[in-house]
Amino acid sequence: MIANLVQLAAEEEQNPLVPPGPELLVGTIAFAIVFFFFWKKLLPNINKVLEERRAAIEGGIEEAETMKVEAQSVLEQYKAQLAEARHEAARLRQEAQEQGATLIAEMRAEGQRQREEIIAAGHSQIEADRKAAASALRQDVGKLATDLAGKLVGESLEDHARQSRVIDRFLDDLEEKAEAGR
């Protein structure tokens, strides 16, 4: 039992967190070799890969910014062209409306002129027909009046000049009575 206690006491003096001297020396040398290997071989490769990734990311960001600026420029051009096209369409609509209004006004004026020509032609035709009817009526009335007068008087009134005077006087009297009655 004493031997056990001595052994326990010897173990208590050793700190479990601090390794014995020879292990510490071997561990430090092994660590230095591994660290040196990492420092000389692995760390440059890691730094190279990280630098390439950083360059690729920065290049990608720069390219994305360039593309964004270019896309913004194209968008602005598109918007400008769209606005210009809308303006042009509005201008063309306005011109078409103005041309349509002008054409309608011209057609109305032409229709009015044709209507007035037709009315004037109709009035002149009516006037010519009225004169022809009046002349025919005068002849018919004159013939009837002459025949009637000849029957009343008992002699023939075949003298053309006399007939014409009698007829004119008779018709003028009728017209005067008709105008007085109005």
Tab-separated table of N, CA, C and O in Angstrom, residues 14-137:
chain	number	residue	atom	x	y	z
A	14	GLN	N	3.397	15.423	-11.354
A	14	GLN	CA	3.388	15.679	-12.775
A	14	GLN	C	2.057	16.311	-13.151
A	14	GLN	O	1.005	15.778	-12.830
A	15	ASN	N	2.156	17.434	-13.859
A	15	ASN	CA	0.956	18.139	-14.329
A	15	ASN	C	0.499	17.484	-15.624
A	15	ASN	O	1.274	17.350	-16.575
A	16	PRO	N	-0.758	17.079	-15.712
A	16	PRO	CA	-1.212	16.387	-16.908
A	16	PRO	C	-1.282	17.325	-18.112
A	16	PRO	O	-1.242	16.885	-19.264
A	17	LEU	N	-1.305	18.601	-17.900
A	17	LEU	CA	-1.380	19.530	-19.022
A	17	LEU	C	-0.002	19.813	-19.606
A	17	LEU	O	0.099	20.216	-20.759
A	18	VAL	N	1.030	19.647	-18.882
A	18	VAL	CA	2.374	19.895	-19.367
A	18	VAL	C	3.000	18.535	-19.644
A	18	VAL	O	3.195	17.734	-18.734
A	19	PRO	N	3.372	18.271	-20.876
A	19	PRO	CA	3.961	16.985	-21.198
A	19	PRO	C	5.410	16.933	-20.672
A	19	PRO	O	6.025	17.956	-20.439
A	20	PRO	N	5.905	15.753	-20.599
A	20	PRO	CA	7.296	15.627	-20.150
A	20	PRO	C	8.231	16.273	-21.160
A	20	PRO	O	7.893	16.444	-22.325
A	21	GLY	N	9.417	16.659	-20.735
A	21	GLY	CA	10.379	17.413	-21.523
A	21	GLY	C	10.719	16.776	-22.848
A	21	GLY	O	10.697	17.452	-23.889
A	22	PRO	N	11.075	15.497	-22.934
A	22	PRO	CA	11.440	14.914	-24.216
A	22	PRO	C	10.251	14.905	-25.178
A	22	PRO	O	10.410	15.160	-26.378
A	23	GLU	N	9.046	14.672	-24.717
A	23	GLU	CA	7.868	14.691	-25.593
A	23	GLU	C	7.625	16.096	-26.099
A	23	GLU	O	7.251	16.283	-27.256
A	24	LEU	N	7.827	17.060	-25.235
A	24	LEU	CA	7.623	18.454	-25.625
A	24	LEU	C	8.614	18.818	-26.717
A	24	LEU	O	8.237	19.502	-27.697
A	25	LEU	N	9.856	18.396	-26.598
A	25	LEU	CA	10.874	18.717	-27.583
A	25	LEU	C	10.546	18.048	-28.920
A	25	LEU	O	10.609	18.676	-29.978
A	26	VAL	N	10.185	16.768	-28.908
A	26	VAL	CA	9.853	16.049	-30.133
A	26	VAL	C	8.604	16.667	-30.761
A	26	VAL	O	8.530	16.848	-31.987
A	27	GLY	N	7.621	17.008	-29.973
A	27	GLY	CA	6.380	17.613	-30.486
A	27	GLY	C	6.663	18.957	-31.120
A	27	GLY	O	6.104	19.308	-32.175
A	28	THR	N	7.552	19.769	-30.482
A	28	THR	CA	7.866	21.087	-31.022
A	28	THR	C	8.605	20.950	-32.346
A	28	THR	O	8.332	21.685	-33.301
A	29	ILE	N	9.562	20.001	-32.438
A	29	ILE	CA	10.317	19.802	-33.682
A	29	ILE	C	9.358	19.313	-34.781
A	29	ILE	O	9.413	19.789	-35.926
A	30	ALA	N	8.467	18.384	-34.453
A	30	ALA	CA	7.507	17.873	-35.436
A	30	ALA	C	6.585	19.001	-35.910
A	30	ALA	O	6.302	19.141	-37.105
A	31	PHE	N	6.158	19.824	-34.965
A	31	PHE	CA	5.298	20.959	-35.316
A	31	PHE	C	6.041	21.920	-36.229
A	31	PHE	O	5.488	22.431	-37.208
A	32	ALA	N	7.320	22.196	-35.933
A	32	ALA	CA	8.119	23.111	-36.735
A	32	ALA	C	8.293	22.561	-38.143
A	32	ALA	O	8.217	23.305	-39.135
A	33	ILE	N	8.510	21.241	-38.287
A	33	ILE	CA	8.675	20.638	-39.617
A	33	ILE	C	7.372	20.753	-40.402
A	33	ILE	O	7.356	21.139	-41.573
A	34	VAL	N	6.270	20.413	-39.777
A	34	VAL	CA	4.962	20.496	-40.452
A	34	VAL	C	4.652	21.948	-40.801
A	34	VAL	O	4.193	22.259	-41.915
A	35	PHE	N	4.936	22.850	-39.867
A	35	PHE	CA	4.674	24.272	-40.104
A	35	PHE	C	5.526	24.769	-41.249
A	35	PHE	O	5.044	25.484	-42.129
A	36	PHE	N	6.805	24.392	-41.289
A	36	PHE	CA	7.706	24.806	-42.348
A	36	PHE	C	7.218	24.252	-43.694
A	36	PHE	O	7.223	24.960	-44.697
A	37	PHE	N	6.793	22.992	-43.705
A	37	PHE	CA	6.270	22.378	-44.923
A	37	PHE	C	5.033	23.142	-45.407
A	37	PHE	O	4.912	23.453	-46.581
A	38	PHE	N	4.103	23.404	-44.484
A	38	PHE	CA	2.911	24.173	-44.858
A	38	PHE	C	3.306	25.561	-45.342
A	38	PHE	O	2.725	26.064	-46.294
A	39	TRP	N	4.264	26.188	-44.671
A	39	TRP	CA	4.680	27.551	-44.986
A	39	TRP	C	5.291	27.613	-46.379
A	39	TRP	O	4.999	28.545	-47.123
A	40	LYS	N	6.119	26.663	-46.735
A	40	LYS	CA	6.833	26.712	-47.997
A	40	LYS	C	6.053	26.087	-49.158
A	40	LYS	O	6.170	26.554	-50.282
A	41	LYS	N	5.317	25.055	-48.928
A	41	LYS	CA	4.668	24.331	-50.011
A	41	LYS	C	3.182	24.626	-50.114
A	41	LYS	O	2.682	24.951	-51.182
A	42	LEU	N	2.460	24.480	-49.056
A	42	LEU	CA	1.007	24.553	-49.096
A	42	LEU	C	0.494	25.990	-49.071
A	42	LEU	O	-0.440	26.323	-49.808
A	43	LEU	N	1.074	26.845	-48.251
A	43	LEU	CA	0.588	28.223	-48.116
A	43	LEU	C	0.701	28.993	-49.429
A	43	LEU	O	-0.252	29.696	-49.805
A	44	PRO	N	1.797	28.908	-50.219
A	44	PRO	CA	1.825	29.618	-51.503
A	44	PRO	C	0.752	29.120	-52.465
A	44	PRO	O	0.135	29.913	-53.177
A	45	ASN	N	0.530	27.823	-52.468
A	45	ASN	CA	-0.526	27.304	-53.343
A	45	ASN	C	-1.896	27.802	-52.900
A	45	ASN	O	-2.735	28.137	-53.731
A	46	ILE	N	-2.125	27.809	-51.598
A	46	ILE	CA	-3.408	28.307	-51.070
A	46	ILE	C	-3.567	29.785	-51.405
A	46	ILE	O	-4.633	30.218	-51.862
A	47	ASN	N	-2.486	30.554	-51.192
A	47	ASN	CA	-2.546	31.989	-51.510
A	47	ASN	C	-2.784	32.210	-53.000
A	47	ASN	O	-3.531	33.116	-53.394
A	48	LYS	N	-2.133	31.386	-53.835
A	48	LYS	CA	-2.318	31.512	-55.283
A	48	LYS	C	-3.770	31.238	-55.663
A	48	LYS	O	-4.377	31.980	-56.431
A	49	VAL	N	-4.342	30.171	-55.129
A	49	VAL	CA	-5.743	29.828	-55.428
A	49	VAL	C	-6.665	30.927	-54.914
A	49	VAL	O	-7.612	31.343	-55.612
A	50	LEU	N	-6.403	31.433	-53.705
A	50	LEU	CA	-7.244	32.513	-53.159
A	50	LEU	C	-7.134	33.774	-54.007
A	50	LEU	O	-8.137	34.463	-54.246
A	51	GLU	N	-5.922	34.089	-54.467
A	51	GLU	CA	-5.723	35.269	-55.310
A	51	GLU	C	-6.463	35.105	-56.641
A	51	GLU	O	-7.088	36.045	-57.136
A	52	GLU	N	-6.390	33.897	-57.212
A	52	GLU	CA	-7.110	33.643	-58.472
A	52	GLU	C	-8.614	33.771	-58.264
A	52	GLU	O	-9.319	34.341	-59.106
A	53	ARG	N	-9.106	33.259	-57.160
A	53	ARG	CA	-10.545	33.371	-56.872
A	53	ARG	C	-10.948	34.821	-56.676
A	53	ARG	O	-11.984	35.274	-57.170
A	54	ARG	N	-10.085	35.579	-55.922
A	54	ARG	CA	-10.367	37.001	-55.707
A	54	ARG	C	-10.388	37.754	-57.036
A	54	ARG	O	-11.289	38.557	-57.309
A	55	ALA	N	-9.389	37.466	-57.896
A	55	ALA	CA	-9.332	38.112	-59.214
A	55	ALA	C	-10.556	37.734	-60.047
A	55	ALA	O	-11.142	38.578	-60.732
A	56	ALA	N	-10.931	36.464	-59.994
A	56	ALA	CA	-12.105	36.030	-60.762
A	56	ALA	C	-13.369	36.707	-60.243
A	56	ALA	O	-14.218	37.150	-61.023
A	57	ILE	N	-13.475	36.799	-58.927
A	57	ILE	CA	-14.666	37.437	-58.343
A	57	ILE	C	-14.688	38.920	-58.687
A	57	ILE	O	-15.715	39.458	-59.109
A	58	GLU	N	-13.521	39.588	-58.527
A	58	GLU	CA	-13.471	41.016	-58.854
A	58	GLU	C	-13.725	41.240	-60.338
A	58	GLU	O	-14.424	42.173	-60.727
A	59	GLY	N	-13.131	40.361	-61.189
A	59	GLY	CA	-13.379	40.468	-62.631
A	59	GLY	C	-14.847	40.254	-62.946
A	59	GLY	O	-15.429	40.935	-63.781
A	60	GLY	N	-15.444	39.287	-62.269
A	60	GLY	CA	-16.874	39.035	-62.472
A	60	GLY	C	-17.713	40.216	-62.015
A	60	GLY	O	-18.695	40.583	-62.675
A	61	ILE	N	-17.313	40.812	-60.901
A	61	ILE	CA	-18.053	41.978	-60.406
A	61	ILE	C	-17.897	43.137	-61.374
A	61	ILE	O	-18.880	43.823	-61.706
A	62	GLU	N	-16.654	43.366	-61.839
A	62	GLU	CA	-16.430	44.452	-62.801
A	62	GLU	C	-17.201	44.193	-64.085
A	62	GLU	O	-17.806	45.106	-64.657
A	63	GLU	N	-17.176	42.950	-64.541
A	63	GLU	CA	-17.913	42.598	-65.762
A	63	GLU	C	-19.413	42.786	-65.551
A	63	GLU	O	-20.111	43.297	-66.428
A	64	ALA	N	-19.882	42.393	-64.379
A	64	ALA	CA	-21.309	42.564	-64.073
A	64	ALA	C	-21.668	44.041	-64.025
A	64	ALA	O	-22.726	44.455	-64.522
A	65	GLU	N	-20.791	44.868	-63.428
A	65	GLU	CA	-21.058	46.309	-63.380
A	65	GLU	C	-21.046	46.899	-64.782
A	65	GLU	O	-21.891	47.736	-65.126
A	66	THR	N	-20.071	46.447	-65.607
A	66	THR	CA	-20.008	46.919	-66.990
A	66	THR	C	-21.275	46.523	-67.745
A	66	THR	O	-21.863	47.342	-68.469
A	67	MET	N	-21.689	45.277	-67.560
A	67	MET	CA	-22.904	44.812	-68.228
A	67	MET	C	-24.133	45.557	-67.714
A	67	MET	O	-25.053	45.856	-68.475
A	68	LYS	N	-24.115	45.871	-66.415
A	68	LYS	CA	-25.235	46.610	-65.845
A	68	LYS	C	-25.300	48.007	-66.445
A	68	LYS	O	-26.378	48.480	-66.823
A	69	VAL	N	-24.140	48.663	-66.569
A	69	VAL	CA	-24.103	50.001	-67.176
A	69	VAL	C	-24.543	49.921	-68.630
A	69	VAL	O	-25.320	50.763	-69.104
A	70	GLU	N	-24.061	48.898	-69.331
A	70	GLU	CA	-24.437	48.720	-70.727
A	70	GLU	C	-25.933	48.436	-70.856
A	70	GLU	O	-26.615	48.988	-71.729
A	71	ALA	N	-26.450	47.600	-69.984
A	71	ALA	CA	-27.883	47.289	-69.998
A	71	ALA	C	-28.695	48.536	-69.681
A	71	ALA	O	-29.746	48.776	-70.299
A	72	GLN	N	-28.209	49.340	-68.748
A	72	GLN	CA	-28.903	50.589	-68.413
A	72	GLN	C	-28.905	51.523	-69.622
A	72	GLN	O	-29.911	52.168	-69.921
A	73	SER	N	-27.772	51.578	-70.330
A	73	SER	CA	-27.676	52.412	-71.524
A	73	SER	C	-28.641	51.928	-72.603
A	73	SER	O	-29.341	52.728	-73.224
A	74	VAL	N	-28.672	50.617	-72.807
A	74	VAL	CA	-29.596	50.050	-73.801
A	74	VAL	C	-31.040	50.319	-73.394
A	74	VAL	O	-31.890	50.647	-74.235
A	75	LEU	N	-31.328	50.207	-72.096
A	75	LEU	CA	-32.682	50.479	-71.605
A	75	LEU	C	-33.058	51.937	-71.856
A	75	LEU	O	-34.178	52.224	-72.299
A	76	GLU	N	-32.129	52.838	-71.615
A	76	GLU	CA	-32.406	54.261	-71.853
A	76	GLU	C	-32.642	54.518	-73.339
A	76	GLU	O	-33.547	55.274	-73.705
A	77	GLN	N	-31.825	53.876	-74.180
A	77	GLN	CA	-32.020	54.032	-75.623
A	77	GLN	C	-33.376	53.477	-76.038
A	77	GLN	O	-34.085	54.100	-76.848
A	78	TYR	N	-33.725	52.339	-75.490
A	78	TYR	CA	-35.016	51.732	-75.798
A	78	TYR	C	-36.160	52.650	-75.376
A	78	TYR	O	-37.104	52.868	-76.127
A	79	LYS	N	-36.034	53.191	-74.160
A	79	LYS	CA	-37.080	54.098	-73.680
A	79	LYS	C	-37.162	55.342	-74.546
A	79	LYS	O	-38.256	55.824	-74.855
A	80	ALA	N	-36.005	55.864	-74.964
A	80	ALA	CA	-35.997	57.038	-75.830
A	80	ALA	C	-36.636	56.720	-77.177
A	80	ALA	O	-37.442	57.501	-77.698
A	81	GLN	N	-36.297	55.550	-77.739
A	81	GLN	CA	-36.890	55.162	-79.016
A	81	GLN	C	-38.386	54.931	-78.882
A	81	GLN	O	-39.168	55.300	-79.766
A	82	LEU	N	-38.787	54.338	-77.770
A	82	LEU	CA	-40.208	54.100	-77.536
A	82	LEU	C	-40.955	55.422	-77.410
A	82	LEU	O	-42.031	55.597	-77.986
A	83	ALA	N	-40.372	56.363	-76.679
A	83	ALA	CA	-41.010	57.684	-76.537
A	83	ALA	C	-41.085	58.378	-77.892
A	83	ALA	O	-42.099	59.005	-78.228
A	84	GLU	N	-40.005	58.261	-78.673
A	84	GLU	CA	-39.996	58.874	-79.994
A	84	GLU	C	-41.042	58.224	-80.898
A	84	GLU	O	-41.756	58.911	-81.640
A	85	ALA	N	-41.157	56.905	-80.822
A	85	ALA	CA	-42.157	56.199	-81.633
A	85	ALA	C	-43.569	56.603	-81.227
A	85	ALA	O	-44.445	56.805	-82.078
A	86	ARG	N	-43.798	56.747	-79.931
A	86	ARG	CA	-45.122	57.191	-79.472
A	86	ARG	C	-45.413	58.611	-79.954
A	86	ARG	O	-46.532	58.910	-80.379
A	87	HIS	N	-44.395	59.454	-79.894
A	87	HIS	CA	-44.570	60.834	-80.353
A	87	HIS	C	-44.860	60.852	-81.850
A	87	HIS	O	-45.745	61.583	-82.311
A	88	GLU	N	-44.123	60.036	-82.590
A	88	GLU	CA	-44.330	59.963	-84.036
A	88	GLU	C	-45.726	59.429	-84.361
A	88	GLU	O	-46.408	59.926	-85.248
A	89	ALA	N	-46.163	58.415	-83.608
A	89	ALA	CA	-47.509	57.862	-83.827
A	89	ALA	C	-48.572	58.911	-83.526
A	89	ALA	O	-49.555	59.038	-84.271
A	90	ALA	N	-48.376	59.675	-82.455
A	90	ALA	CA	-49.337	60.732	-82.120
A	90	ALA	C	-49.352	61.800	-83.211
A	90	ALA	O	-50.418	62.295	-83.603
A	91	ARG	N	-48.162	62.129	-83.730
A	91	ARG	CA	-48.080	63.134	-84.790
A	91	ARG	C	-48.784	62.624	-86.047
A	91	ARG	O	-49.545	63.365	-86.682
A	92	LEU	N	-48.563	61.359	-86.392
A	92	LEU	CA	-49.216	60.791	-87.577
A	92	LEU	C	-50.730	60.737	-87.412
A	92	LEU	O	-51.476	61.006	-88.358
A	93	ARG	N	-51.188	60.386	-86.194
A	93	ARG	CA	-52.639	60.388	-85.939
A	93	ARG	C	-53.208	61.786	-86.107
A	93	ARG	O	-54.266	61.979	-86.717
A	94	GLN	N	-52.472	62.781	-85.575
A	94	GLN	CA	-52.937	64.164	-85.679
A	94	GLN	C	-52.983	64.593	-87.144
A	94	GLN	O	-53.956	65.225	-87.576
A	95	GLU	N	-51.935	64.251	-87.907
A	95	GLU	CA	-51.929	64.601	-89.327
A	95	GLU	C	-53.083	63.922	-90.066
A	95	GLU	O	-53.731	64.537	-90.910
A	96	ALA	N	-53.319	62.660	-89.742
A	96	ALA	CA	-54.415	61.933	-90.389
A	96	ALA	C	-55.762	62.573	-90.054
A	96	ALA	O	-56.628	62.704	-90.925
A	97	GLN	N	-55.932	62.978	-88.804
A	97	GLN	CA	-57.185	63.630	-88.419
A	97	GLN	C	-57.337	64.961	-89.152
A	97	GLN	O	-58.425	65.297	-89.628
A	98	GLU	N	-56.227	65.722	-89.245
A	98	GLU	CA	-56.288	67.000	-89.956
A	98	GLU	C	-56.585	66.784	-91.427
A	98	GLU	O	-57.398	67.512	-92.011
A	99	GLN	N	-55.926	65.790	-92.035
A	99	GLN	CA	-56.185	65.503	-93.446
A	99	GLN	C	-57.622	65.038	-93.645
A	99	GLN	O	-58.275	65.416	-94.620
A	100	GLY	N	-58.095	64.221	-92.713
A	100	GLY	CA	-59.484	63.767	-92.795
A	100	GLY	C	-60.456	64.929	-92.690
A	100	GLY	O	-61.426	65.012	-93.451
A	101	ALA	N	-60.187	65.835	-91.748
A	101	ALA	CA	-61.062	67.003	-91.588
A	101	ALA	C	-61.009	67.880	-92.837
A	101	ALA	O	-62.044	68.383	-93.303
A	102	THR	N	-59.800	68.055	-93.396
A	102	THR	CA	-59.659	68.856	-94.620
A	102	THR	C	-60.403	68.191	-95.771
A	102	THR	O	-61.106	68.870	-96.525
A	103	LEU	N	-60.247	66.879	-95.889
A	103	LEU	CA	-60.918	66.146	-96.953
A	103	LEU	C	-62.440	66.237	-96.804
A	103	LEU	O	-63.156	66.452	-97.788
A	104	ILE	N	-62.922	66.110	-95.580
A	104	ILE	CA	-64.364	66.219	-95.329
A	104	ILE	C	-64.847	67.619	-95.695
A	104	ILE	O	-65.898	67.781	-96.335
A	105	ALA	N	-64.077	68.652	-95.286
A	105	ALA	CA	-64.466	70.022	-95.611
A	105	ALA	C	-64.475	70.232	-97.122
A	105	ALA	O	-65.402	70.874	-97.662
A	106	GLU	N	-63.465	69.691	-97.822
A	106	GLU	CA	-63.426	69.823	-99.281
A	106	GLU	C	-64.611	69.103	-99.921
A	106	GLU	O	-65.225	69.623	-100.852
A	107	MET	N	-64.921	67.910	-99.423
A	107	MET	CA	-66.049	67.158	-99.982
A	107	MET	C	-67.373	67.879	-99.719
A	107	MET	O	-68.250	67.889	-100.582
A	108	ARG	N	-67.492	68.453	-98.530
A	108	ARG	CA	-68.719	69.214	-98.237
A	108	ARG	C	-68.835	70.417	-99.158
A	108	ARG	O	-69.921	70.717	-99.670
A	109	ALA	N	-67.702	71.119	-99.344
A	109	ALA	CA	-67.723	72.289	-100.229
A	109	ALA	C	-68.068	71.863	-101.653
A	109	ALA	O	-68.868	72.523	-102.340
A	110	GLU	N	-67.464	70.745	-102.112
A	110	GLU	CA	-67.769	70.250	-103.452
A	110	GLU	C	-69.233	69.832	-103.548
A	110	GLU	O	-69.915	70.116	-104.533
A	111	GLY	N	-69.734	69.161	-102.531
A	111	GLY	CA	-71.142	68.762	-102.509
A	111	GLY	C	-72.060	69.976	-102.517
A	111	GLY	O	-73.086	69.992	-103.219
A	112	GLN	N	-71.681	70.999	-101.735
A	112	GLN	CA	-72.479	72.234	-101.701
A	112	GLN	C	-72.483	72.895	-103.080
A	112	GLN	O	-73.522	73.348	-103.557
A	113	ARG	N	-71.287	72.938	-103.714
A	113	ARG	CA	-71.193	73.554	-105.035
A	113	ARG	C	-72.034	72.769	-106.043
A	113	ARG	O	-72.797	73.364	-106.824
A	114	GLN	N	-71.937	71.437	-105.999
A	114	GLN	CA	-72.727	70.622	-106.922
A	114	GLN	C	-74.220	70.785	-106.652
A	114	GLN	O	-75.021	70.842	-107.588
A	115	ARG	N	-74.576	70.855	-105.371
A	115	ARG	CA	-75.984	71.048	-105.029
A	115	ARG	C	-76.486	72.377	-105.577
A	115	ARG	O	-77.578	72.459	-106.161
A	116	GLU	N	-75.651	73.432	-105.416
A	116	GLU	CA	-76.063	74.744	-105.926
A	116	GLU	C	-76.156	74.732	-107.446
A	116	GLU	O	-77.061	75.360	-108.012
A	117	GLU	N	-75.242	74.016	-108.106
A	117	GLU	CA	-75.320	73.900	-109.569
A	117	GLU	C	-76.592	73.179	-109.982
A	117	GLU	O	-77.265	73.583	-110.934
A	118	ILE	N	-76.902	72.084	-109.253
A	118	ILE	CA	-78.117	71.324	-109.576
A	118	ILE	C	-79.355	72.181	-109.336
A	118	ILE	O	-80.292	72.193	-110.149
A	119	ILE	N	-79.342	72.909	-108.214
A	119	ILE	CA	-80.490	73.785	-107.921
A	119	ILE	C	-80.610	74.871	-108.980
A	119	ILE	O	-81.721	75.158	-109.471
A	120	ALA	N	-79.458	75.481	-109.350
A	120	ALA	CA	-79.498	76.530	-110.377
A	120	ALA	C	-79.986	75.949	-111.707
A	120	ALA	O	-80.797	76.580	-112.404
A	121	ALA	N	-79.470	74.748	-112.043
A	121	ALA	CA	-79.922	74.112	-113.287
A	121	ALA	C	-81.410	73.793	-113.193
A	121	ALA	O	-82.155	73.965	-114.171
A	122	GLY	N	-81.853	73.340	-112.027
A	122	GLY	CA	-83.278	73.045	-111.831
A	122	GLY	C	-84.128	74.307	-111.960
A	122	GLY	O	-85.192	74.283	-112.598
A	123	HIS	N	-83.651	75.407	-111.337
A	123	HIS	CA	-84.399	76.674	-111.443
A	123	HIS	C	-84.460	77.155	-112.892
A	123	HIS	O	-85.533	77.598	-113.359
A	124	SER	N	-83.321	77.061	-113.600
A	124	SER	CA	-83.332	77.517	-114.998
A	124	SER	C	-84.229	76.606	-115.837
A	124	SER	O	-84.940	77.086	-116.736
A	125	GLN	N	-84.215	75.292	-115.541
A	125	GLN	CA	-85.086	74.360	-116.272
A	125	GLN	C	-86.549	74.665	-115.956
A	125	GLN	O	-87.401	74.667	-116.862
A	126	ILE	N	-86.814	74.902	-114.658
A	126	ILE	CA	-88.192	75.229	-114.264
A	126	ILE	C	-88.632	76.519	-114.945
A	126	ILE	O	-89.770	76.623	-115.436
A	127	GLU	N	-87.729	77.521	-114.967
A	127	GLU	CA	-88.062	78.805	-115.608
A	127	GLU	C	-88.322	78.603	-117.107
A	127	GLU	O	-89.285	79.154	-117.658
A	128	ALA	N	-87.462	77.785	-117.732
A	128	ALA	CA	-87.652	77.514	-119.165
A	128	ALA	C	-88.958	76.761	-119.380
A	128	ALA	O	-89.722	77.082	-120.320
A	129	ASP	N	-89.238	75.772	-118.513
A	129	ASP	CA	-90.492	75.023	-118.631
A	129	ASP	C	-91.693	75.929	-118.385
A	129	ASP	O	-92.723	75.807	-119.047
A	130	ARG	N	-91.551	76.841	-117.390
A	130	ARG	CA	-92.645	77.768	-117.100
A	130	ARG	C	-92.910	78.686	-118.294
A	130	ARG	O	-94.064	78.915	-118.673
A	131	LYS	N	-91.812	79.173	-118.896
A	131	LYS	CA	-91.985	80.063	-120.058
A	131	LYS	C	-92.605	79.302	-121.214
A	131	LYS	O	-93.489	79.813	-121.911
A	132	ALA	N	-92.130	78.048	-121.407
A	132	ALA	CA	-92.689	77.239	-122.499
A	132	ALA	C	-94.163	76.947	-122.223
A	132	ALA	O	-95.011	77.014	-123.136
A	133	ALA	N	-94.470	76.628	-120.936
A	133	ALA	CA	-95.865	76.353	-120.586
A	133	ALA	C	-96.713	77.613	-120.732
A	133	ALA	O	-97.860	77.547	-121.228
A	134	ALA	N	-96.143	78.748	-120.304
A	134	ALA	CA	-96.892	80.009	-120.437
A	134	ALA	C	-97.132	80.335	-121.909
A	134	ALA	O	-98.234	80.774	-122.292
A	135	SER	N	-96.108	80.115	-122.733
A	135	SER	CA	-96.262	80.389	-124.165
A	135	SER	C	-97.298	79.456	-124.773
A	135	SER	O	-98.172	79.890	-125.543
A	136	ALA	N	-97.199	78.167	-124.412
A	136	ALA	CA	-98.169	77.205	-124.941
A	136	ALA	C	-99.564	77.529	-124.430
A	136	ALA	O	-100.556	77.447	-125.177
A	137	LEU	N	-99.637	77.937	-123.147
A	137	LEU	CA	-100.921	78.288	-122.556
A	137	LEU	C	-101.499	79.533	-123.236
A	137	LEU	O	-102.699	79.579	-123.538
